mmCIF file of C-alpha atoms in Angstrom:
data_model
loop_
_atom_site.group_PDB
_atom_site.id
_atom_site.type_symbol
_atom_site.label_atom_id
_atom_site.label_comp_id
_atom_site.label_asym_id
_atom_site.label_seq_id
_atom_site.Cartn_x
_atom_site.Cartn_y
_atom_site.Cartn_z
ATOM 1 C CA MET A 1 12.150 -21.929 -22.322
ATOM 2 C CA PRO A 2 14.637 -18.711 -23.384
ATOM 3 C CA LEU A 3 13.113 -15.552 -23.333
ATOM 4 C CA SER A 4 13.680 -15.121 -27.080
ATOM 5 C CA ALA A 5 11.146 -18.019 -27.828
ATOM 6 C CA GLN A 6 8.963 -17.168 -24.879
ATOM 7 C CA TRP A 7 7.992 -13.552 -26.293
ATOM 8 C CA SER A 8 7.788 -14.937 -29.820
ATOM 9 C CA ALA A 9 5.048 -17.358 -28.311
ATOM 10 C CA CYS A 10 3.228 -14.779 -26.872
ATOM 11 C CA LEU A 11 3.735 -12.844 -29.881
ATOM 12 C CA GLN A 12 2.314 -15.724 -31.631
ATOM 13 C CA ARG A 13 -0.328 -16.441 -28.801
ATOM 14 C CA MET A 14 -1.554 -13.045 -29.106
ATOM 15 C CA HIS A 15 -1.446 -12.308 -33.130
ATOM 16 C CA PHE A 16 -3.511 -15.235 -33.672
ATOM 17 C CA GLY A 17 -6.081 -13.922 -30.959
ATOM 18 C CA SER A 18 -6.463 -11.100 -32.531
ATOM 19 C CA GLU A 19 -6.392 -12.415 -36.005
ATOM 20 C CA ILE A 20 -9.958 -14.667 -34.794
ATOM 21 C CA TRP A 21 -11.260 -11.424 -33.853
ATOM 22 C CA ARG A 22 -10.627 -9.683 -36.900
ATOM 23 C CA ARG A 23 -12.046 -12.048 -38.625
ATOM 24 C CA ARG A 24 -14.646 -12.615 -36.803
ATOM 25 C CA LEU A 25 -15.554 -8.273 -37.300
ATOM 26 C CA ARG A 26 -15.149 -9.362 -41.398
ATOM 27 C CA GLN A 27 -17.720 -11.918 -41.518
ATOM 28 C CA ILE A 28 -20.248 -9.406 -39.969
ATOM 29 C CA GLY A 29 -18.941 -6.299 -42.604
ATOM 30 C CA THR A 30 -17.450 -4.033 -40.054
ATOM 31 C CA THR A 31 -15.065 -2.830 -40.668
ATOM 32 C CA LEU A 32 -11.177 -2.359 -38.774
ATOM 33 C CA THR A 33 -10.238 1.717 -39.348
ATOM 34 C CA TYR A 34 -7.246 3.570 -37.863
ATOM 35 C CA VAL A 35 -7.701 7.347 -36.820
ATOM 36 C CA SER A 36 -4.399 8.370 -37.851
ATOM 37 C CA VAL A 37 -3.287 6.681 -40.721
ATOM 38 C CA GLU A 38 -5.234 5.047 -43.659
ATOM 39 C CA ILE A 39 -4.222 1.469 -43.721
ATOM 40 C CA ASN A 40 -5.740 -0.844 -46.536
ATOM 41 C CA THR A 41 -5.109 -4.256 -45.106
ATOM 42 C CA ASN A 42 -6.401 -5.694 -48.450
ATOM 43 C CA THR A 43 -2.852 -5.652 -49.619
ATOM 44 C CA ASP A 44 -0.318 -6.974 -49.122
ATOM 45 C CA GLU A 45 2.059 -3.830 -47.423
ATOM 46 C CA GLY A 46 -1.273 -2.689 -45.636
ATOM 47 C CA TRP A 47 -1.567 -6.145 -44.341
ATOM 48 C CA ILE A 48 2.113 -5.781 -42.492
ATOM 49 C CA LEU A 49 1.575 -2.550 -41.419
ATOM 50 C CA ASP A 50 -0.622 -3.677 -39.354
ATOM 51 C CA THR A 51 0.772 -6.452 -38.051
ATOM 52 C CA ILE A 52 3.450 -4.070 -36.498
ATOM 53 C CA PHE A 53 1.161 -1.770 -35.355
ATOM 54 C CA GLU A 54 -0.397 -4.404 -33.578
ATOM 55 C CA PHE A 55 2.723 -5.678 -32.793
ATOM 56 C CA THR A 56 4.501 -1.856 -31.573
ATOM 57 C CA ASP A 57 0.689 -1.388 -29.408
ATOM 58 C CA GLU A 58 1.441 -4.900 -28.056
ATOM 59 C CA LEU A 59 4.576 -3.902 -26.885
ATOM 60 C CA TYR A 60 3.853 -0.354 -25.791
ATOM 61 C CA SER A 61 0.911 -1.575 -23.880
ATOM 62 C CA ARG A 62 3.608 -4.540 -22.053
ATOM 63 C CA GLN A 63 6.434 -1.273 -21.018
ATOM 64 C CA VAL A 64 3.075 0.579 -19.462
ATOM 65 C CA SER A 65 2.108 -2.439 -17.489
ATOM 66 C CA LYS A 66 5.376 -2.429 -15.860
ATOM 67 C CA ASP A 67 6.307 0.880 -15.348
ATOM 68 C CA THR A 68 3.048 0.573 -13.191
ATOM 69 C CA THR A 69 3.797 -2.118 -11.335
ATOM 70 C CA ARG A 70 7.344 -0.463 -10.343
ATOM 71 C CA SER A 71 5.468 2.612 -9.352
ATOM 72 C CA MET A 72 2.865 1.266 -7.520
ATOM 73 C CA MET A 73 6.000 -1.354 -5.782
ATOM 74 C CA LYS A 74 8.349 2.135 -5.002
ATOM 75 C CA ASN A 75 4.460 3.678 -3.793
ATOM 76 C CA ALA A 76 3.819 1.026 -1.630
ATOM 77 C CA HIS A 77 7.963 0.256 -0.438
ATOM 78 C CA GLU A 78 7.953 4.191 0.396
ATOM 79 C CA GLY A 79 4.729 3.488 2.610
ATOM 80 C CA TYR A 80 2.080 5.262 0.444
ATOM 81 C CA TRP A 81 -1.553 3.514 -0.295
ATOM 82 C CA ASN A 82 -1.528 2.642 -3.811
ATOM 83 C CA GLY A 83 -5.523 3.595 -4.015
ATOM 84 C CA GLY A 84 -8.967 1.965 -4.207
ATOM 85 C CA LYS A 85 -11.390 1.027 -0.856
ATOM 86 C CA PRO A 86 -8.887 0.711 2.190
ATOM 87 C CA PRO A 87 -9.287 -2.077 4.066
ATOM 88 C CA LEU A 88 -11.739 -2.130 7.232
ATOM 89 C CA GLY A 89 -9.849 -0.807 10.559
ATOM 90 C CA TYR A 90 -7.439 1.865 8.378
ATOM 91 C CA ALA A 91 -8.790 5.304 6.299
ATOM 92 C CA ALA A 92 -6.831 6.944 3.485
ATOM 93 C CA THR A 93 -5.308 10.202 4.579
ATOM 94 C CA PRO A 94 -2.756 13.129 3.023
ATOM 95 C CA ALA A 95 0.359 12.202 4.080
ATOM 96 C CA TYR A 96 1.623 14.425 6.347
ATOM 97 C CA GLU A 97 5.182 15.019 3.975
ATOM 98 C CA ASN A 98 3.337 15.474 0.396
ATOM 99 C CA PRO A 99 -0.431 15.979 0.330
ATOM 100 C CA LYS A 100 -0.685 14.429 -2.772
ATOM 101 C CA ARG A 101 -0.213 11.278 -1.367
ATOM 102 C CA LYS A 102 -1.877 9.258 0.673
ATOM 103 C CA ARG A 103 -1.509 6.722 3.798
ATOM 104 C CA LEU A 104 -3.499 4.342 5.493
ATOM 105 C CA THR A 105 -4.371 5.729 9.022
ATOM 106 C CA VAL A 106 -5.801 3.361 11.467
ATOM 107 C CA VAL A 107 -9.680 4.277 12.420
ATOM 108 C CA ASN A 108 -10.023 2.749 16.018
ATOM 109 C CA GLU A 109 -14.546 2.245 16.067
ATOM 110 C CA GLU A 110 -13.625 0.087 12.793
ATOM 111 C CA ALA A 111 -10.096 -1.264 14.302
ATOM 112 C CA ALA A 112 -12.007 -2.822 17.068
ATOM 113 C CA ILE A 113 -14.539 -4.696 14.795
ATOM 114 C CA VAL A 114 -10.882 -6.687 13.153
ATOM 115 C CA ARG A 115 -9.673 -7.288 16.721
ATOM 116 C CA GLN A 116 -12.891 -8.765 18.124
ATOM 117 C CA VAL A 117 -12.726 -10.540 15.027
ATOM 118 C CA PHE A 118 -9.699 -12.185 15.264
ATOM 119 C CA THR A 119 -9.987 -12.908 18.760
ATOM 120 C CA LEU A 120 -13.481 -15.007 18.095
ATOM 121 C CA LYS A 121 -11.129 -16.593 15.024
ATOM 122 C CA VAL A 122 -8.428 -17.709 17.479
ATOM 123 C CA GLU A 123 -11.501 -19.450 19.589
ATOM 124 C CA GLY A 124 -11.666 -21.540 16.661
ATOM 125 C CA HIS A 125 -15.120 -19.606 15.619
ATOM 126 C CA GLY A 126 -15.918 -20.251 11.825
ATOM 127 C CA GLY A 127 -16.571 -17.190 9.044
ATOM 128 C CA LYS A 128 -20.079 -17.717 8.833
ATOM 129 C CA THR A 129 -20.748 -17.239 12.726
ATOM 130 C CA ILE A 130 -18.509 -14.852 12.946
ATOM 131 C CA ALA A 131 -20.351 -12.776 10.530
ATOM 132 C CA GLN A 132 -23.307 -13.978 12.231
ATOM 133 C CA LEU A 133 -22.263 -12.834 15.461
ATOM 134 C CA LEU A 134 -21.689 -9.158 13.988
ATOM 135 C CA ASN A 135 -24.459 -8.878 12.347
ATOM 136 C CA ASP A 136 -26.690 -9.639 15.447
ATOM 137 C CA LYS A 137 -24.868 -7.161 16.894
ATOM 138 C CA GLY A 138 -25.944 -4.577 13.954
ATOM 139 C CA ILE A 139 -22.466 -3.861 13.185
ATOM 140 C CA PHE A 140 -22.442 -4.431 9.571
ATOM 141 C CA ASN A 141 -25.767 -3.886 9.511
#
């Protein structure tokens, strides 16, 4: 499917879903109101303006998503941590060259547990057995 056709189909799906929710809100007596501009969606002019705003907002949201993804990929490519809880065996610590950014560093005590889990798996133990062995040793209790 050509890009223009994909874009058109996407906009149609997005508008269709939006319209379903708008109708449901109207059925229960709820009126949508813009804070920044006064639009009367009961008129043809208000309806088209509302639709244009909806598409413009969706375009902006898609652009922010692309920009965020690109920034996160660049960040990861440069070896920085993008955030969240670090995986077992690592800690997020300020980067030496830029303390506002973080890099993952090994936590030796936790890394030993991770190595133990991999060793048990290579020996043929399943996930449930490994979890039970670790629990029996009081590692994750």
